[in-house]
PDB file of C-alpha atoms in Angstrom:
ATOM      1  CA  UNK A   1     -22.170 -43.565 -27.375  1.00  0.00           C
ATOM      2  CA  UNK A   2     -25.012 -43.328 -24.537  1.00  0.00           C
ATOM      3  CA  UNK A   3     -27.420 -41.119 -24.317  1.00  0.00           C
ATOM      4  CA  UNK A   4     -29.093 -40.336 -19.836  1.00  0.00           C
ATOM      5  CA  UNK A   5     -30.204 -38.326 -18.588  1.00  0.00           C
ATOM      6  CA  UNK A   6     -29.067 -34.479 -17.352  1.00  0.00           C
ATOM      7  CA  UNK A   7     -31.303 -33.166 -14.833  1.00  0.00           C
ATOM      8  CA  UNK A   8     -34.746 -30.970 -15.462  1.00  0.00           C
ATOM      9  CA  UNK A   9     -35.269 -26.650 -16.480  1.00  0.00           C
ATOM     10  CA  UNK A  10     -36.507 -24.741 -13.816  1.00  0.00           C
ATOM     11  CA  UNK A  11     -39.892 -25.826 -15.907  1.00  0.00           C
ATOM     12  CA  UNK A  12     -39.805 -28.228 -15.028  1.00  0.00           C
ATOM     13  CA  UNK A  13     -39.275 -30.280 -17.934  1.00  0.00           C
ATOM     14  CA  UNK A  14     -36.349 -33.433 -19.001  1.00  0.00           C
ATOM     15  CA  UNK A  15     -32.925 -32.375 -20.617  1.00  0.00           C
ATOM     16  CA  UNK A  16     -30.999 -35.598 -22.145  1.00  0.00           C
ATOM     17  CA  UNK A  17     -27.664 -35.740 -22.854  1.00  0.00           C
ATOM     18  CA  UNK A  18     -25.707 -38.050 -25.865  1.00  0.00           C
ATOM     19  CA  UNK A  19     -22.277 -38.957 -25.844  1.00  0.00           C
ATOM     20  CA  UNK A  20     -20.624 -39.582 -28.851  1.00  0.00           C
ATOM     21  CA  UNK A  21     -17.208 -40.685 -29.396  1.00  0.00           C
ATOM     22  CA  UNK A  22     -14.382 -42.267 -32.027  1.00  0.00           C
ATOM     23  CA  UNK A  23     -11.063 -42.260 -32.106  1.00  0.00           C
ATOM     24  CA  UNK A  24      -9.860 -39.008 -31.924  1.00  0.00           C
ATOM     25  CA  UNK A  25     -13.134 -36.548 -30.549  1.00  0.00           C
ATOM     26  CA  UNK A  26     -15.506 -36.830 -28.192  1.00  0.00           C
ATOM     27  CA  UNK A  27     -18.455 -35.381 -27.723  1.00  0.00           C
ATOM     28  CA  UNK A  28     -21.176 -34.102 -25.551  1.00  0.00           C
ATOM     29  CA  UNK A  29     -25.101 -32.801 -26.763  1.00  0.00           C
ATOM     30  CA  UNK A  30     -27.218 -31.931 -24.913  1.00  0.00           C
ATOM     31  CA  UNK A  31     -31.466 -31.874 -26.157  1.00  0.00           C
ATOM     32  CA  UNK A  32     -31.627 -28.679 -24.761  1.00  0.00           C
ATOM     33  CA  UNK A  33     -30.574 -25.852 -27.616  1.00  0.00           C
ATOM     34  CA  UNK A  34     -28.556 -28.746 -29.349  1.00  0.00           C
ATOM     35  CA  UNK A  35     -26.304 -27.175 -26.864  1.00  0.00           C
ATOM     36  CA  UNK A  36     -22.901 -28.408 -27.400  1.00  0.00           C
ATOM     37  CA  UNK A  37     -21.977 -29.171 -23.841  1.00  0.00           C
ATOM     38  CA  UNK A  38     -18.469 -30.373 -23.706  1.00  0.00           C
ATOM     39  CA  UNK A  39     -16.198 -31.587 -26.472  1.00  0.00           C
ATOM     40  CA  UNK A  40     -12.488 -32.886 -26.172  1.00  0.00           C
ATOM     41  CA  UNK A  41      -9.755 -34.347 -28.480  1.00  0.00           C
ATOM     42  CA  UNK A  42      -7.708 -37.626 -28.318  1.00  0.00           C
ATOM     43  CA  UNK A  43      -4.420 -36.932 -25.867  1.00  0.00           C
ATOM     44  CA  UNK A  44      -5.321 -33.633 -24.046  1.00  0.00           C
ATOM     45  CA  UNK A  45      -6.950 -32.876 -20.901  1.00  0.00           C
ATOM     46  CA  UNK A  46      -9.355 -30.309 -21.221  1.00  0.00           C
ATOM     47  CA  UNK A  47     -11.656 -29.754 -22.721  1.00  0.00           C
ATOM     48  CA  UNK A  48     -11.963 -27.476 -26.052  1.00  0.00           C
ATOM     49  CA  UNK A  49     -15.383 -25.113 -25.443  1.00  0.00           C
ATOM     50  CA  UNK A  50     -16.910 -23.290 -22.826  1.00  0.00           C
ATOM     51  CA  UNK A  51     -20.361 -25.627 -21.439  1.00  0.00           C
ATOM     52  CA  UNK A  52     -22.386 -26.268 -17.780  1.00  0.00           C
ATOM     53  CA  UNK A  53     -22.919 -29.077 -15.574  1.00  0.00           C
ATOM     54  CA  UNK A  54     -26.840 -28.768 -15.131  1.00  0.00           C
ATOM     55  CA  UNK A  55     -29.427 -27.961 -17.146  1.00  0.00           C
ATOM     56  CA  UNK A  56     -30.934 -25.591 -13.939  1.00  0.00           C
ATOM     57  CA  UNK A  57     -27.482 -23.513 -15.032  1.00  0.00           C
ATOM     58  CA  UNK A  58     -28.033 -23.285 -18.826  1.00  0.00           C
ATOM     59  CA  UNK A  59     -31.942 -21.947 -18.438  1.00  0.00           C
ATOM     60  CA  UNK A  60     -30.097 -19.605 -15.704  1.00  0.00           C
ATOM     61  CA  UNK A  61     -26.739 -18.336 -16.143  1.00  0.00           C
ATOM     62  CA  UNK A  62     -25.423 -19.216 -20.556  1.00  0.00           C
ATOM     63  CA  UNK A  63     -24.702 -16.736 -22.828  1.00  0.00           C
ATOM     64  CA  UNK A  64     -25.203 -19.252 -25.617  1.00  0.00           C
ATOM     65  CA  UNK A  65     -22.822 -22.261 -24.788  1.00  0.00           C
ATOM     66  CA  UNK A  66     -22.721 -24.481 -27.542  1.00  0.00           C
ATOM     67  CA  UNK A  67     -26.644 -23.541 -28.389  1.00  0.00           C
ATOM     68  CA  UNK A  68     -28.219 -23.276 -31.167  1.00  0.00           C
ATOM     69  CA  UNK A  69     -29.227 -19.746 -32.296  1.00  0.00           C
ATOM     70  CA  UNK A  70     -31.992 -18.909 -34.461  1.00  0.00           C
ATOM     71  CA  UNK A  71     -34.607 -19.242 -35.257  1.00  0.00           C
ATOM     72  CA  UNK A  72     -33.621 -15.382 -37.340  1.00  0.00           C
ATOM     73  CA  UNK A  73     -29.618 -15.670 -35.352  1.00  0.00           C
ATOM     74  CA  UNK A  74     -27.205 -12.032 -34.485  1.00  0.00           C
ATOM     75  CA  UNK A  75     -29.994  -8.563 -34.574  1.00  0.00           C
ATOM     76  CA  UNK A  76     -32.274  -7.838 -36.360  1.00  0.00           C
ATOM     77  CA  UNK A  77     -32.451  -4.101 -35.905  1.00  0.00           C
ATOM     78  CA  UNK A  78     -36.024  -3.296 -33.259  1.00  0.00           C
ATOM     79  CA  UNK A  79     -37.466  -6.717 -33.991  1.00  0.00           C
ATOM     80  CA  UNK A  80     -39.014  -5.573 -37.806  1.00  0.00           C
ATOM     81  CA  UNK A  81     -39.030  -6.061 -40.670  1.00  0.00           C
ATOM     82  CA  UNK A  82     -40.476  -6.617 -44.444  1.00  0.00           C
ATOM     83  CA  UNK A  83     -42.153  -9.133 -45.640  1.00  0.00           C
ATOM     84  CA  UNK A  84     -43.442 -10.184 -49.707  1.00  0.00           C
ATOM     85  CA  UNK A  85     -45.274  -6.905 -48.738  1.00  0.00           C
ATOM     86  CA  UNK A  86     -46.180  -7.132 -45.016  1.00  0.00           C
ATOM     87  CA  UNK A  87     -44.898  -6.111 -41.873  1.00  0.00           C
ATOM     88  CA  UNK A  88     -43.731  -8.077 -39.113  1.00  0.00           C
ATOM     89  CA  UNK A  89     -42.517  -7.349 -34.976  1.00  0.00           C
ATOM     90  CA  UNK A  90     -40.886  -9.463 -33.798  1.00  0.00           C
ATOM     91  CA  UNK A  91     -40.982 -10.948 -29.867  1.00  0.00           C
ATOM     92  CA  UNK A  92     -37.831  -8.700 -27.246  1.00  0.00           C
ATOM     93  CA  UNK A  93     -36.101 -10.122 -24.498  1.00  0.00           C
ATOM     94  CA  UNK A  94     -36.939  -7.980 -21.876  1.00  0.00           C
ATOM     95  CA  UNK A  95     -35.540  -4.339 -22.406  1.00  0.00           C
ATOM     96  CA  UNK A  96     -34.227  -5.105 -25.750  1.00  0.00           C
ATOM     97  CA  UNK A  97     -34.513  -2.978 -28.197  1.00  0.00           C
ATOM     98  CA  UNK A  98     -33.526  -4.682 -30.786  1.00  0.00           C
ATOM     99  CA  UNK A  99     -35.135  -8.796 -31.485  1.00  0.00           C
ATOM    100  CA  UNK A 100     -31.936 -10.886 -30.780  1.00  0.00           C
ATOM    101  CA  UNK A 101     -30.894 -14.777 -32.621  1.00  0.00           C
ATOM    102  CA  UNK A 102     -34.249 -15.476 -32.109  1.00  0.00           C
ATOM    103  CA  UNK A 103     -35.713 -13.948 -29.542  1.00  0.00           C
ATOM    104  CA  UNK A 104     -36.680 -15.165 -25.279  1.00  0.00           C
ATOM    105  CA  UNK A 105     -38.562 -18.224 -27.240  1.00  0.00           C
ATOM    106  CA  UNK A 106     -35.595 -18.517 -29.066  1.00  0.00           C
ATOM    107  CA  UNK A 107     -34.750 -22.289 -30.789  1.00  0.00           C
ATOM    108  CA  UNK A 108     -31.015 -22.034 -28.125  1.00  0.00           C
ATOM    109  CA  UNK A 109     -33.974 -21.975 -25.338  1.00  0.00           C
ATOM    110  CA  UNK A 110     -35.525 -25.051 -26.272  1.00  0.00           C
ATOM    111  CA  UNK A 111     -36.193 -29.357 -26.279  1.00  0.00           C
ATOM    112  CA  UNK A 112     -35.920 -30.959 -29.137  1.00  0.00           C
ATOM    113  CA  UNK A 113     -36.736 -33.990 -30.005  1.00  0.00           C
ATOM    114  CA  UNK A 114     -33.615 -36.533 -30.460  1.00  0.00           C
ATOM    115  CA  UNK A 115     -34.130 -38.527 -33.602  1.00  0.00           C
ATOM    116  CA  UNK A 116     -31.701 -40.534 -34.268  1.00  0.00           C
ATOM    117  CA  UNK A 117     -27.893 -41.584 -32.980  1.00  0.00           C
ATOM    118  CA  UNK A 118     -24.910 -43.604 -33.689  1.00  0.00           C
ATOM    119  CA  UNK A 119     -22.125 -44.118 -32.378  1.00  0.00           C
ATOM    120  CA  UNK A 120     -21.168 -40.820 -34.383  1.00  0.00           C
ATOM    121  CA  UNK A 121     -23.622 -39.113 -34.945  1.00  0.00           C
ATOM    122  CA  UNK A 122     -27.196 -37.745 -33.295  1.00  0.00           C
ATOM    123  CA  UNK A 123     -29.980 -35.541 -35.214  1.00  0.00           C
ATOM    124  CA  UNK A 124     -32.237 -33.683 -33.133  1.00  0.00           C
ATOM    125  CA  UNK A 125     -35.376 -32.132 -34.471  1.00  0.00           C
ATOM    126  CA  UNK A 126     -37.150 -28.736 -33.528  1.00  0.00           C
ATOM    127  CA  UNK A 127     -40.949 -28.046 -35.049  1.00  0.00           C
ATOM    128  CA  UNK A 128     -41.454 -23.860 -34.491  1.00  0.00           C
ATOM    129  CA  UNK A 129     -44.688 -22.371 -34.869  1.00  0.00           C
ATOM    130  CA  UNK A 130     -46.498 -19.639 -36.980  1.00  0.00           C
ATOM    131  CA  UNK A 131     -46.317 -16.908 -35.234  1.00  0.00           C
ATOM    132  CA  UNK A 132     -43.961 -18.739 -31.688  1.00  0.00           C
ATOM    133  CA  UNK A 133     -41.622 -14.709 -31.772  1.00  0.00           C
ATOM    134  CA  UNK A 134     -43.830 -13.588 -33.964  1.00  0.00           C
ATOM    135  CA  UNK A 135     -42.708 -15.104 -37.011  1.00  0.00           C
ATOM    136  CA  UNK A 136     -44.817 -16.080 -39.990  1.00  0.00           C
ATOM    137  CA  UNK A 137     -44.787 -19.761 -40.815  1.00  0.00           C
ATOM    138  CA  UNK A 138     -44.651 -23.975 -39.356  1.00  0.00           C
ATOM    139  CA  UNK A 139     -40.776 -24.291 -39.170  1.00  0.00           C
ATOM    140  CA  UNK A 140     -39.569 -27.826 -39.059  1.00  0.00           C
ATOM    141  CA  UNK A 141     -35.545 -27.377 -38.151  1.00  0.00           C
ATOM    142  CA  UNK A 142     -33.000 -30.354 -37.828  1.00  0.00           C
ATOM    143  CA  UNK A 143     -29.447 -29.744 -36.319  1.00  0.00           C
ATOM    144  CA  UNK A 144     -26.958 -33.284 -36.632  1.00  0.00           C
ATOM    145  CA  UNK A 145     -23.659 -33.803 -34.691  1.00  0.00           C
ATOM    146  CA  UNK A 146     -21.344 -35.526 -36.467  1.00  0.00           C
ATOM    147  CA  UNK A 147     -17.377 -36.850 -35.275  1.00  0.00           C
ATOM    148  CA  UNK A 148     -15.888 -37.703 -38.780  1.00  0.00           C
ATOM    149  CA  UNK A 149     -12.364 -38.566 -38.436  1.00  0.00           C
ATOM    150  CA  UNK A 150     -10.596 -34.769 -36.062  1.00  0.00           C
ATOM    151  CA  UNK A 151     -13.679 -32.902 -36.908  1.00  0.00           C
ATOM    152  CA  UNK A 152     -17.291 -32.584 -35.814  1.00  0.00           C
ATOM    153  CA  UNK A 153     -19.852 -31.613 -39.068  1.00  0.00           C
ATOM    154  CA  UNK A 154     -23.016 -29.953 -38.112  1.00  0.00           C
ATOM    155  CA  UNK A 155     -25.547 -30.224 -40.572  1.00  0.00           C
ATOM    156  CA  UNK A 156     -29.044 -27.619 -40.237  1.00  0.00           C
ATOM    157  CA  UNK A 157     -31.258 -28.185 -42.092  1.00  0.00           C
ATOM    158  CA  UNK A 158     -34.649 -26.133 -41.893  1.00  0.00           C
ATOM    159  CA  UNK A 159     -37.999 -26.237 -44.332  1.00  0.00           C
ATOM    160  CA  UNK A 160     -41.064 -23.909 -44.418  1.00  0.00           C
ATOM    161  CA  UNK A 161     -45.135 -23.922 -44.622  1.00  0.00           C
ATOM    162  CA  UNK A 162     -44.339 -20.360 -46.119  1.00  0.00           C
ATOM    163  CA  UNK A 163     -42.187 -17.190 -46.160  1.00  0.00           C
ATOM    164  CA  UNK A 164     -39.979 -16.681 -43.452  1.00  0.00           C
ATOM    165  CA  UNK A 165     -36.885 -16.360 -42.224  1.00  0.00           C
ATOM    166  CA  UNK A 166     -34.244 -18.964 -41.341  1.00  0.00           C
ATOM    167  CA  UNK A 167     -30.869 -18.140 -40.597  1.00  0.00           C
ATOM    168  CA  UNK A 168     -29.063 -20.552 -37.991  1.00  0.00           C
ATOM    169  CA  UNK A 169     -26.331 -20.414 -36.370  1.00  0.00           C
ATOM    170  CA  UNK A 170     -23.874 -22.623 -34.247  1.00  0.00           C
ATOM    171  CA  UNK A 171     -22.019 -21.014 -31.059  1.00  0.00           C
ATOM    172  CA  UNK A 172     -20.147 -22.574 -29.416  1.00  0.00           C
ATOM    173  CA  UNK A 173     -17.795 -20.905 -27.456  1.00  0.00           C
ATOM    174  CA  UNK A 174     -13.456 -21.985 -27.772  1.00  0.00           C
ATOM    175  CA  UNK A 175     -10.720 -22.390 -25.832  1.00  0.00           C
ATOM    176  CA  UNK A 176      -8.254 -24.043 -27.490  1.00  0.00           C
ATOM    177  CA  UNK A 177      -5.973 -24.580 -24.234  1.00  0.00           C
ATOM    178  CA  UNK A 178      -7.743 -24.167 -21.155  1.00  0.00           C
ATOM    179  CA  UNK A 179      -5.817 -20.832 -19.754  1.00  0.00           C
ATOM    180  CA  UNK A 180      -7.552 -18.447 -18.335  1.00  0.00           C
ATOM    181  CA  UNK A 181      -8.357 -16.048 -21.903  1.00  0.00           C
ATOM    182  CA  UNK A 182      -8.507 -17.492 -25.055  1.00  0.00           C
ATOM    183  CA  UNK A 183      -6.091 -13.461 -25.603  1.00  0.00           C
ATOM    184  CA  UNK A 184      -3.221 -15.602 -26.969  1.00  0.00           C
ATOM    185  CA  UNK A 185      -4.524 -16.854 -29.049  1.00  0.00           C
ATOM    186  CA  UNK A 186      -3.861 -16.881 -32.810  1.00  0.00           C
ATOM    187  CA  UNK A 187      -6.675 -16.343 -36.081  1.00  0.00           C
ATOM    188  CA  UNK A 188      -7.267 -15.684 -39.311  1.00  0.00           C
ATOM    189  CA  UNK A 189     -10.789 -15.144 -40.645  1.00  0.00           C
ATOM    190  CA  UNK A 190     -10.642 -15.225 -44.326  1.00  0.00           C
ATOM    191  CA  UNK A 191     -12.318 -11.871 -45.178  1.00  0.00           C
ATOM    192  CA  UNK A 192     -11.640  -8.888 -46.144  1.00  0.00           C
ATOM    193  CA  UNK A 193     -15.146  -6.084 -44.710  1.00  0.00           C
ATOM    194  CA  UNK A 194     -17.165  -6.420 -42.353  1.00  0.00           C
ATOM    195  CA  UNK A 195     -20.336  -4.940 -41.875  1.00  0.00           C
ATOM    196  CA  UNK A 196     -20.173  -1.471 -40.688  1.00  0.00           C
ATOM    197  CA  UNK A 197     -22.828  -1.641 -37.627  1.00  0.00           C
ATOM    198  CA  UNK A 198     -24.139   1.361 -35.297  1.00  0.00           C
ATOM    199  CA  UNK A 199     -23.424   2.235 -31.433  1.00  0.00           C
ATOM    200  CA  UNK A 200     -26.036  -0.363 -31.134  1.00  0.00           C
ATOM    201  CA  UNK A 201     -23.848  -3.091 -33.259  1.00  0.00           C
ATOM    202  CA  UNK A 202     -27.212  -2.615 -35.147  1.00  0.00           C
ATOM    203  CA  UNK A 203     -25.247  -2.794 -39.858  1.00  0.00           C
ATOM    204  CA  UNK A 204     -26.384   0.757 -41.322  1.00  0.00           C
ATOM    205  CA  UNK A 205     -25.559  -1.218 -44.376  1.00  0.00           C
ATOM    206  CA  UNK A 206     -22.006  -0.569 -45.486  1.00  0.00           C
ATOM    207  CA  UNK A 207     -19.180  -2.317 -45.998  1.00  0.00           C
ATOM    208  CA  UNK A 208     -16.355  -2.047 -43.625  1.00  0.00           C
ATOM    209  CA  UNK A 209     -13.061  -3.058 -45.034  1.00  0.00           C
ATOM    210  CA  UNK A 210     -10.693  -4.480 -42.439  1.00  0.00           C
ATOM    211  CA  UNK A 211      -6.821  -3.310 -44.003  1.00  0.00           C
ATOM    212  CA  UNK A 212      -4.586  -1.712 -41.977  1.00  0.00           C
ATOM    213  CA  UNK A 213      -6.951  -1.796 -39.449  1.00  0.00           C
ATOM    214  CA  UNK A 214      -7.446  -3.775 -35.504  1.00  0.00           C
ATOM    215  CA  UNK A 215      -9.857  -5.719 -36.909  1.00  0.00           C
ATOM    216  CA  UNK A 216      -7.584  -7.092 -40.229  1.00  0.00           C
ATOM    217  CA  UNK A 217      -6.427 -11.121 -39.653  1.00  0.00           C
ATOM    218  CA  UNK A 218      -7.102 -11.956 -43.459  1.00  0.00           C
ATOM    219  CA  UNK A 219      -2.824 -12.741 -41.736  1.00  0.00           C
ATOM    220  CA  UNK A 220      -2.883 -15.180 -38.680  1.00  0.00           C
ATOM    221  CA  UNK A 221      -1.893 -13.039 -35.435  1.00  0.00           C
ATOM    222  CA  UNK A 222      -2.568 -13.371 -31.951  1.00  0.00           C
ATOM    223  CA  UNK A 223      -5.902 -11.460 -30.691  1.00  0.00           C
ATOM    224  CA  UNK A 224      -4.092  -9.670 -27.952  1.00  0.00           C
ATOM    225  CA  UNK A 225      -6.582  -7.979 -26.322  1.00  0.00           C
ATOM    226  CA  UNK A 226      -9.007  -6.892 -29.096  1.00  0.00           C
ATOM    227  CA  UNK A 227     -12.240  -6.553 -28.483  1.00  0.00           C
ATOM    228  CA  UNK A 228     -14.650  -7.282 -30.919  1.00  0.00           C
ATOM    229  CA  UNK A 229     -17.988  -8.048 -32.238  1.00  0.00           C
ATOM    230  CA  UNK A 230     -18.443  -7.960 -35.386  1.00  0.00           C
ATOM    231  CA  UNK A 231     -19.463  -9.812 -38.494  1.00  0.00           C
ATOM    232  CA  UNK A 232     -16.924 -10.369 -41.138  1.00  0.00           C
ATOM    233  CA  UNK A 233     -18.300 -10.729 -44.778  1.00  0.00           C
ATOM    234  CA  UNK A 234     -17.447 -13.889 -46.600  1.00  0.00           C
ATOM    235  CA  UNK A 235     -19.177 -14.719 -49.723  1.00  0.00           C
ATOM    236  CA  UNK A 236     -21.973 -12.494 -51.366  1.00  0.00           C
ATOM    237  CA  UNK A 237     -24.453 -15.383 -51.528  1.00  0.00           C
ATOM    238  CA  UNK A 238     -23.666 -18.636 -49.319  1.00  0.00           C
ATOM    239  CA  UNK A 239     -21.304 -22.208 -50.819  1.00  0.00           C
ATOM    240  CA  UNK A 240     -22.984 -24.996 -51.752  1.00  0.00           C
ATOM    241  CA  UNK A 241     -20.164 -26.551 -49.808  1.00  0.00           C
ATOM    242  CA  UNK A 242     -18.351 -25.854 -47.236  1.00  0.00           C
ATOM    243  CA  UNK A 243     -15.276 -23.916 -47.573  1.00  0.00           C
ATOM    244  CA  UNK A 244     -12.438 -22.640 -45.034  1.00  0.00           C
ATOM    245  CA  UNK A 245     -13.980 -19.211 -43.753  1.00  0.00           C
ATOM    246  CA  UNK A 246     -11.170 -19.585 -40.691  1.00  0.00           C
ATOM    247  CA  UNK A 247      -8.622 -20.690 -38.645  1.00  0.00           C
ATOM    248  CA  UNK A 248      -7.800 -20.345 -34.341  1.00  0.00           C
ATOM    249  CA  UNK A 249      -4.431 -21.750 -32.434  1.00  0.00           C
ATOM    250  CA  UNK A 250      -3.691 -22.113 -29.169  1.00  0.00           C
ATOM    251  CA  UNK A 251       0.368 -23.724 -28.328  1.00  0.00           C
ATOM    252  CA  UNK A 252      -1.889 -26.633 -27.938  1.00  0.00           C
ATOM    253  CA  UNK A 253      -5.017 -27.070 -30.487  1.00  0.00           C
ATOM    254  CA  UNK A 254      -5.125 -25.326 -33.833  1.00  0.00           C
ATOM    255  CA  UNK A 255      -9.041 -25.313 -35.265  1.00  0.00           C
ATOM    256  CA  UNK A 256     -10.036 -24.804 -38.636  1.00  0.00           C
ATOM    257  CA  UNK A 257     -13.627 -23.817 -40.054  1.00  0.00           C
ATOM    258  CA  UNK A 258     -15.147 -24.771 -42.678  1.00  0.00           C
ATOM    259  CA  UNK A 259     -19.085 -23.594 -43.838  1.00  0.00           C
ATOM    260  CA  UNK A 260     -21.902 -22.887 -46.071  1.00  0.00           C
ATOM    261  CA  UNK A 261     -22.071 -19.142 -44.712  1.00  0.00           C
ATOM    262  CA  UNK A 262     -21.635 -15.570 -46.164  1.00  0.00           C
ATOM    263  CA  UNK A 263     -20.737 -14.603 -42.517  1.00  0.00           C
ATOM    264  CA  UNK A 264     -18.803 -15.251 -40.289  1.00  0.00           C
ATOM    265  CA  UNK A 265     -19.395 -13.227 -36.601  1.00  0.00           C
ATOM    266  CA  UNK A 266     -15.575 -12.857 -34.874  1.00  0.00           C
ATOM    267  CA  UNK A 267     -16.967 -12.447 -30.264  1.00  0.00           C
ATOM    268  CA  UNK A 268     -14.509 -11.827 -27.943  1.00  0.00           C
ATOM    269  CA  UNK A 269     -17.770 -12.174 -25.183  1.00  0.00           C
ATOM    270  CA  UNK A 270     -15.087  -9.181 -22.935  1.00  0.00           C
ATOM    271  CA  UNK A 271     -18.579  -8.786 -21.199  1.00  0.00           C
ATOM    272  CA  UNK A 272     -18.316 -12.061 -19.214  1.00  0.00           C
ATOM    273  CA  UNK A 273     -18.799 -13.071 -15.592  1.00  0.00           C
ATOM    274  CA  UNK A 274     -20.233 -16.361 -14.487  1.00  0.00           C
ATOM    275  CA  UNK A 275     -21.186 -17.072 -10.661  1.00  0.00           C
ATOM    276  CA  UNK A 276     -21.515 -20.541 -11.137  1.00  0.00           C
ATOM    277  CA  UNK A 277     -18.525 -23.706 -12.303  1.00  0.00           C
ATOM    278  CA  UNK A 278     -17.731 -24.062 -16.228  1.00  0.00           C
ATOM    279  CA  UNK A 279     -16.316 -28.183 -16.368  1.00  0.00           C
ATOM    280  CA  UNK A 280     -13.271 -29.324 -14.576  1.00  0.00           C
ATOM    281  CA  UNK A 281     -14.491 -26.801 -12.504  1.00  0.00           C
ATOM    282  CA  UNK A 282     -13.529 -23.829 -14.211  1.00  0.00           C
ATOM    283  CA  UNK A 283     -15.104 -20.043 -13.587  1.00  0.00           C
ATOM    284  CA  UNK A 284     -15.494 -18.278 -16.835  1.00  0.00           C
ATOM    285  CA  UNK A 285     -14.630 -14.715 -16.497  1.00  0.00           C
ATOM    286  CA  UNK A 286     -14.410 -11.691 -19.403  1.00  0.00           C
ATOM    287  CA  UNK A 287     -12.859 -13.814 -22.649  1.00  0.00           C
ATOM    288  CA  UNK A 288     -12.778 -17.067 -21.931  1.00  0.00           C
ATOM    289  CA  UNK A 289     -13.836 -18.012 -24.172  1.00  0.00           C
ATOM    290  CA  UNK A 290     -14.563 -16.955 -28.558  1.00  0.00           C
ATOM    291  CA  UNK A 291     -17.353 -17.407 -31.608  1.00  0.00           C
ATOM    292  CA  UNK A 292     -16.434 -17.777 -34.911  1.00  0.00           C
ATOM    293  CA  UNK A 293     -20.679 -18.311 -35.711  1.00  0.00           C
ATOM    294  CA  UNK A 294     -21.939 -19.029 -39.347  1.00  0.00           C
ATOM    295  CA  UNK A 295     -24.516 -17.841 -40.762  1.00  0.00           C
ATOM    296  CA  UNK A 296     -26.225 -14.715 -42.644  1.00  0.00           C
ATOM    297  CA  UNK A 297     -24.994 -11.160 -42.433  1.00  0.00           C
ATOM    298  CA  UNK A 298     -26.536  -9.258 -39.685  1.00  0.00           C
ATOM    299  CA  UNK A 299     -30.424  -7.618 -39.819  1.00  0.00           C
ATOM    300  CA  UNK A 300     -29.601  -8.836 -43.612  1.00  0.00           C
ATOM    301  CA  UNK A 301     -33.567  -9.334 -43.709  1.00  0.00           C
ATOM    302  CA  UNK A 302     -33.339  -5.009 -43.487  1.00  0.00           C
ATOM    303  CA  UNK A 303     -30.817  -4.567 -46.388  1.00  0.00           C
ATOM    304  CA  UNK A 304     -31.719  -5.117 -49.630  1.00  0.00           C
ATOM    305  CA  UNK A 305     -27.826  -5.695 -50.772  1.00  0.00           C
ATOM    306  CA  UNK A 306     -27.100  -8.329 -48.698  1.00  0.00           C
ATOM    307  CA  UNK A 307     -27.257 -11.913 -48.815  1.00  0.00           C
ATOM    308  CA  UNK A 308     -31.438 -12.845 -47.826  1.00  0.00           C
ATOM    309  CA  UNK A 309     -32.347 -15.694 -45.247  1.00  0.00           C
ATOM    310  CA  UNK A 310     -35.654 -15.855 -46.336  1.00  0.00           C
ATOM    311  CA  UNK A 311     -36.851 -19.348 -46.913  1.00  0.00           C
ATOM    312  CA  UNK A 312     -40.111 -19.889 -49.750  1.00  0.00           C
ATOM    313  CA  UNK A 313     -42.449 -22.981 -49.694  1.00  0.00           C
ATOM    314  CA  UNK A 314     -40.962 -26.250 -51.629  1.00  0.00           C
ATOM    315  CA  UNK A 315     -37.267 -24.260 -50.443  1.00  0.00           C
ATOM    316  CA  UNK A 316     -35.136 -26.349 -48.238  1.00  0.00           C
ATOM    317  CA  UNK A 317     -32.604 -24.584 -46.289  1.00  0.00           C
ATOM    318  CA  UNK A 318     -29.359 -25.670 -45.100  1.00  0.00           C
ATOM    319  CA  UNK A 319     -26.265 -25.217 -44.021  1.00  0.00           C
ATOM    320  CA  UNK A 320     -23.452 -27.070 -42.845  1.00  0.00           C
ATOM    321  CA  UNK A 321     -20.721 -25.897 -41.166  1.00  0.00           C
ATOM    322  CA  UNK A 322     -17.210 -28.215 -40.437  1.00  0.00           C
ATOM    323  CA  UNK A 323     -14.538 -27.003 -37.438  1.00  0.00           C
ATOM    324  CA  UNK A 324     -11.560 -30.091 -37.793  1.00  0.00           C
ATOM    325  CA  UNK A 325      -8.960 -29.964 -34.610  1.00  0.00           C
ATOM    326  CA  UNK A 326      -5.279 -30.569 -34.562  1.00  0.00           C
ATOM    327  CA  UNK A 327      -3.193 -31.391 -32.297  1.00  0.00           C
ATOM    328  CA  UNK A 328       0.068 -28.945 -31.826  1.00  0.00           C
ATOM    329  CA  UNK A 329       1.970 -30.578 -28.967  1.00  0.00           C
TER     330      UNK A 329
END
């Protein structure tokens, strides 16, 4: 385990990098956004995730690469919601109509505090004051990454002093063979439905069966040129212990995703086109990686029949997600 400076953000704040290692996995974690910058499986030279080479690159060019999205991940229609009879308006990015991933000053843009570490784990913490981004309640969050054999385990917790929304999501982009796109990867998602959305990716409130559609990944099949930015419904509520949510495989490496969360967002990054180089000098263009983000369903607070991302004083939000890797060649 090594802790070192990774560089400064444009505002001068310093970012630290923590390198973790086990017999099977090596990971690099940043205090900026609690980002997983790099992740490698023993015996394979290529990274399993997309990452960038400087703190400034993350601040300027990163589409949430490896970050923890929050305080409420995914979309909230027009940034508006009602909680306990009170209306709230969340911050919107410039020109945006809807709230996304906690807004322009969300958790992915914050410097997290290095609270604890060892050879195979690191714990980062963050305090979000009441009113930040328009959210009620002071929220205290923690993120622990741990290497367990060939698995990366992410445990996210949060407490609040007033009723608020919490929906944290690990936003890593995976590529399991170092190829230019993930088109040749094979995918399975253990879900019968997605949340139907309008043209702006806002849920309508209906659940849409995947059967006999291009979104049907109930059986392992090649992703091909399928375009995805969909929430797959895994359960009507959160699990106490992680359950198998998805599998993805290249010719070289396979990955199983286990999580406590009721949904998983599948995203193929079709509009990605970064003007800078990434890990190992690679340029990231459209479909360079895929996201499988366990979380609550998008815009859930505005649909009472969806699992609700409401946290109240005295309760603890706890998400556990495990990414398990297996070498295939």
